[in-house]
Tab-separated table of C-alpha atoms in Angstrom:
chain	number	residue	atom	x	y	z
T	99	UNK	CA	14.086	31.807	7.797
T	100	UNK	CA	12.497	30.464	4.629
T	101	UNK	CA	12.863	26.717	4.450
T	102	UNK	CA	12.084	24.083	1.898
T	103	UNK	CA	12.438	20.463	2.992
T	104	UNK	CA	12.109	17.409	0.789
T	105	UNK	CA	11.594	13.790	1.713
T	106	UNK	CA	12.701	11.143	1.273
T	107	UNK	CA	16.283	11.964	0.309
T	108	UNK	CA	16.399	8.893	-1.921
T	109	UNK	CA	13.744	6.541	-3.234
T	110	UNK	CA	14.182	3.253	-5.049
T	111	UNK	CA	11.202	1.945	-6.993
T	112	UNK	CA	10.561	-0.955	-9.293
T	113	UNK	CA	9.264	-0.059	-12.720
T	114	UNK	CA	5.509	0.401	-12.443
T	115	UNK	CA	5.549	0.961	-8.658
T	116	UNK	CA	3.796	4.273	-7.972
T	117	UNK	CA	4.868	6.572	-5.150
T	118	UNK	CA	4.960	10.190	-3.951
T	119	UNK	CA	7.649	12.689	-3.110
T	120	UNK	CA	7.086	15.332	-0.455
T	121	UNK	CA	8.069	18.983	-0.284
T	122	UNK	CA	7.237	21.069	2.775
T	123	UNK	CA	7.806	24.816	2.976
T	124	UNK	CA	7.718	27.516	5.621
T	125	UNK	CA	7.542	30.611	3.422
T	126	UNK	CA	4.571	32.737	4.380
T	127	UNK	CA	2.470	34.221	1.623
T	128	UNK	CA	3.455	31.599	-0.906
T	129	UNK	CA	4.174	33.058	-4.327
T	130	UNK	CA	4.425	29.764	-6.109
T	131	UNK	CA	5.896	26.333	-5.560
T	132	UNK	CA	8.197	25.094	-8.314
T	133	UNK	CA	9.188	21.550	-9.240
T	134	UNK	CA	12.308	20.789	-11.252
T	135	UNK	CA	13.924	17.615	-12.525
T	136	UNK	CA	17.715	17.328	-12.557
T	137	UNK	CA	19.661	14.632	-14.360
T	138	UNK	CA	23.253	13.891	-13.221
T	139	UNK	CA	25.708	16.570	-14.315
T	140	UNK	CA	22.979	18.718	-15.901
T	141	UNK	CA	21.059	21.810	-14.957
T	142	UNK	CA	17.604	21.586	-13.368
T	143	UNK	CA	14.748	21.435	-15.858
T	144	UNK	CA	11.412	23.057	-15.037
T	145	UNK	CA	8.407	20.785	-14.527
T	146	UNK	CA	5.562	22.636	-12.777
T	147	UNK	CA	4.534	25.748	-10.897
T	148	UNK	CA	1.663	25.657	-8.397
T	149	UNK	CA	0.217	28.828	-6.898
T	150	UNK	CA	-2.713	27.964	-4.664
T	151	UNK	CA	-3.798	25.210	-2.305
T	152	UNK	CA	-5.779	22.557	-4.122
T	153	UNK	CA	-4.115	23.201	-7.442
T	154	UNK	CA	-2.918	20.186	-9.439
T	155	UNK	CA	-0.822	19.881	-12.587
T	156	UNK	CA	0.056	16.814	-14.637
T	157	UNK	CA	2.684	15.879	-17.166
T	158	UNK	CA	2.896	12.316	-18.436
T	159	UNK	CA	3.427	10.109	-15.349
T	160	UNK	CA	3.906	13.043	-12.978
T	161	UNK	CA	1.265	14.925	-11.030
T	162	UNK	CA	2.025	17.775	-8.639
T	163	UNK	CA	-0.372	18.861	-5.916
T	164	UNK	CA	-0.278	21.686	-3.386
T	165	UNK	CA	-1.667	22.209	0.120
T	166	UNK	CA	-1.116	25.133	2.460
T	167	UNK	CA	2.031	23.611	3.924
T	168	UNK	CA	3.352	21.090	1.438
T	169	UNK	CA	3.436	19.831	-2.095
T	170	UNK	CA	3.508	16.305	-3.429
T	171	UNK	CA	4.904	14.965	-6.652
T	172	UNK	CA	3.061	11.774	-7.492
T	173	UNK	CA	4.711	9.363	-9.900
T	174	UNK	CA	2.380	6.841	-11.475
T	175	UNK	CA	3.787	3.619	-12.983
T	176	UNK	CA	7.302	5.044	-13.260
T	177	UNK	CA	9.787	3.963	-15.913
T	178	UNK	CA	13.587	3.811	-15.655
T	179	UNK	CA	13.822	7.066	-17.623
T	180	UNK	CA	12.063	8.818	-14.731
T	181	UNK	CA	15.197	8.257	-12.647
T	182	UNK	CA	16.531	11.676	-11.676
T	183	UNK	CA	16.713	14.076	-8.747
T	184	UNK	CA	13.501	15.994	-8.227
T	185	UNK	CA	13.820	19.437	-6.675
T	186	UNK	CA	11.181	21.728	-5.295
T	187	UNK	CA	11.659	25.426	-4.670
T	188	UNK	CA	9.754	28.410	-3.365
T	189	UNK	CA	10.404	32.135	-3.655
T	190	UNK	CA	11.591	33.951	-0.552
T	191	UNK	CA	9.340	36.554	1.060
T	192	UNK	CA	11.012	39.341	-0.898
T	193	UNK	CA	10.241	37.478	-4.097
T	194	UNK	CA	13.723	37.941	-5.523
T	195	UNK	CA	15.207	34.468	-5.302
T	196	UNK	CA	14.214	30.807	-5.291
T	197	UNK	CA	15.072	28.645	-2.290
T	198	UNK	CA	15.561	25.006	-3.238
T	199	UNK	CA	15.026	21.921	-1.171
T	200	UNK	CA	17.713	19.256	-0.934
T	201	UNK	CA	16.024	17.115	-3.554
T	202	UNK	CA	14.803	13.531	-3.755
T	203	UNK	CA	16.971	11.168	-5.773
T	204	UNK	CA	14.638	8.745	-7.527
T	205	UNK	CA	15.931	5.469	-8.937
T	206	UNK	CA	13.549	3.300	-10.952
T	207	UNK	CA	14.738	-0.242	-11.609
T	208	UNK	CA	13.485	-2.186	-14.649
U	138	UNK	CA	19.591	23.114	-25.182
U	139	UNK	CA	17.941	25.460	-22.670
U	140	UNK	CA	19.199	28.638	-24.346
U	141	UNK	CA	21.334	29.567	-21.320
U	142	UNK	CA	25.010	29.188	-22.182
U	143	UNK	CA	27.692	28.654	-19.595
U	144	UNK	CA	31.429	28.465	-20.133
U	145	UNK	CA	33.647	26.736	-19.369
U	146	UNK	CA	31.939	23.369	-18.822
U	147	UNK	CA	34.825	22.053	-16.767
U	148	UNK	CA	37.629	23.832	-14.973
U	149	UNK	CA	40.442	22.382	-12.882
U	150	UNK	CA	42.626	24.748	-10.930
U	151	UNK	CA	44.737	24.989	-7.807
U	152	UNK	CA	44.070	26.472	-4.396
U	153	UNK	CA	44.708	30.191	-4.207
U	154	UNK	CA	43.916	30.768	-7.863
U	155	UNK	CA	41.197	32.927	-9.430
U	156	UNK	CA	38.688	31.866	-12.079
U	157	UNK	CA	35.893	33.516	-14.035
U	158	UNK	CA	32.718	31.723	-15.042
U	159	UNK	CA	30.622	33.162	-17.808
U	160	UNK	CA	26.894	33.015	-18.505
U	161	UNK	CA	24.818	34.184	-21.454
U	162	UNK	CA	21.098	34.262	-20.648
U	163	UNK	CA	18.312	33.198	-22.980
U	164	UNK	CA	17.523	35.735	-25.640
U	165	UNK	CA	15.202	38.365	-24.176
U	166	UNK	CA	15.778	37.435	-20.523
U	167	UNK	CA	16.906	40.303	-18.314
U	168	UNK	CA	17.570	38.429	-15.065
U	169	UNK	CA	20.544	36.242	-14.286
U	170	UNK	CA	20.844	34.095	-11.169
U	171	UNK	CA	23.913	32.216	-9.929
U	172	UNK	CA	23.658	29.064	-7.842
U	173	UNK	CA	26.286	26.781	-6.350
U	174	UNK	CA	25.634	23.055	-6.045
U	175	UNK	CA	27.923	20.878	-3.992
U	176	UNK	CA	27.313	17.298	-2.875
U	177	UNK	CA	26.554	18.159	0.736
U	178	UNK	CA	24.814	21.522	0.276
U	179	UNK	CA	22.345	21.179	-2.547
U	180	UNK	CA	21.538	24.189	-4.700
U	181	UNK	CA	22.574	27.359	-2.878
U	182	UNK	CA	21.599	30.782	-4.176
U	183	UNK	CA	24.518	33.151	-4.665
U	184	UNK	CA	23.354	36.305	-6.421
U	185	UNK	CA	20.695	37.770	-8.743
U	186	UNK	CA	21.150	40.519	-11.316
U	187	UNK	CA	18.407	42.232	-13.256
U	188	UNK	CA	19.271	44.373	-16.258
U	189	UNK	CA	22.733	45.121	-14.913
U	190	UNK	CA	21.748	45.810	-11.317
U	191	UNK	CA	22.215	43.560	-8.309
U	192	UNK	CA	18.781	42.515	-6.983
U	193	UNK	CA	19.502	39.959	-4.297
U	194	UNK	CA	22.435	38.373	-2.586
U	195	UNK	CA	22.543	35.002	-0.887
U	196	UNK	CA	25.316	33.456	1.156
U	197	UNK	CA	27.959	34.517	-1.317
U	198	UNK	CA	31.489	34.580	0.037
U	199	UNK	CA	33.463	37.828	-0.015
U	200	UNK	CA	36.011	36.048	-2.243
U	201	UNK	CA	33.270	35.728	-4.872
U	202	UNK	CA	31.924	38.567	-6.979
U	203	UNK	CA	29.683	38.894	-9.990
U	204	UNK	CA	28.496	41.421	-12.492
U	205	UNK	CA	26.076	41.686	-15.371
U	206	UNK	CA	27.203	43.581	-18.429
U	207	UNK	CA	25.205	45.860	-20.786
U	208	UNK	CA	24.782	42.971	-23.243
U	209	UNK	CA	23.212	41.066	-20.288
U	210	UNK	CA	25.826	38.355	-20.029
U	211	UNK	CA	27.126	37.765	-16.555
U	212	UNK	CA	30.393	36.700	-15.004
U	213	UNK	CA	31.036	35.089	-11.637
U	214	UNK	CA	34.538	35.665	-10.307
U	215	UNK	CA	35.916	33.282	-7.712
U	216	UNK	CA	39.235	34.195	-6.067
U	217	UNK	CA	41.606	32.753	-3.477
U	218	UNK	CA	40.086	29.392	-4.262
U	219	UNK	CA	39.837	26.733	-1.603
U	220	UNK	CA	39.213	23.009	-1.861
U	221	UNK	CA	35.693	23.554	-0.579
U	222	UNK	CA	34.851	25.758	-3.553
U	223	UNK	CA	34.802	22.678	-5.771
U	224	UNK	CA	31.229	22.459	-7.003
U	225	UNK	CA	28.886	22.856	-9.933
U	226	UNK	CA	28.040	26.484	-10.584
U	227	UNK	CA	24.779	27.092	-12.361
U	228	UNK	CA	23.485	30.165	-14.046
U	229	UNK	CA	19.774	30.615	-14.646
U	230	UNK	CA	17.836	33.314	-16.421
U	231	UNK	CA	14.301	34.647	-16.445
U	232	UNK	CA	12.476	37.312	-18.375
U	233	UNK	CA	11.793	39.792	-15.569
U	234	UNK	CA	13.097	40.786	-12.153
U	235	UNK	CA	10.387	39.012	-10.226
U	236	UNK	CA	10.234	35.337	-9.416
U	237	UNK	CA	9.055	33.219	-12.289
U	238	UNK	CA	10.277	30.106	-14.021
U	239	UNK	CA	14.063	29.991	-14.081
U	240	UNK	CA	15.797	28.403	-17.047
U	241	UNK	CA	19.091	26.845	-16.057
U	242	UNK	CA	22.264	26.380	-18.021
U	243	UNK	CA	24.239	23.156	-18.071
U	244	UNK	CA	26.604	24.392	-15.373
U	245	UNK	CA	30.330	24.859	-14.926
U	246	UNK	CA	32.069	22.162	-12.923
U	247	UNK	CA	34.920	23.620	-10.882
U	248	UNK	CA	37.511	21.343	-9.328
U	249	UNK	CA	40.050	22.907	-6.973
U	250	UNK	CA	43.098	20.742	-6.286
C-alpha cells in the first residue's frame, strides 16, 4: 500500500530558529513529491513539486529537497507568518490520485 | 482566491439527512478531485473525475456518491449522515487526467448533529 508519513506531527519554533520537516514515502516509481501549506480552515496551497533524487527547490524561507526515500522541507529563520500545517503528498502507482501525509503543524513564536 | 469554488462554506444538519456539496473547478481544468479532512484522519481521497468520467475511487463510503456534469462542475452527495461524517470536504481541480499540481478550493465544513 502506498504510504506517506510525515514527522514530527507538531513543531514549535522560536522566530529565527531554523529546522526541517520530514516526509517519507513508499510509492515505487515516484512520479513526483508535492508539498502544500494549509492554513486553519482553508484549502491546501501548493508550494513545490520534486521529481528526482537530488532535486531542490526554494521559495523565500523554504527549501524542499528529495532523496530516494524521503523529502525534507527546510525552514530557515522562520517568522510567525510561516505558522501553518505543511503537507506532503505523492501520486499512487496508478498515477490517478494524490496520497497525503498526516501533516506537520508548525508554530513559530515571536 | 484559488479559482476553485465550493458551496456551501458551512453546513449544519442532523443525522440521517442528505446533503449535496458543489464544486466549480478552475476555468479550463477538466479534473475534479474530492477529499475529506477530519481531525483524526488527515486528508483522505474520495473520488476523481476527469471530463465527466470517474477515474479513481478511494475509500468512499457507499452512502456517498459524486458526479461531474457536462459544464465540468461536480457534486458530492452525502446521505444517511452520521456524526462521524462531520469534516471538511475539499474539492481540487487540475488541467488534465494525470497527476499534476492540484488547486484546492476553500472547502465545505459539514457538521452533523
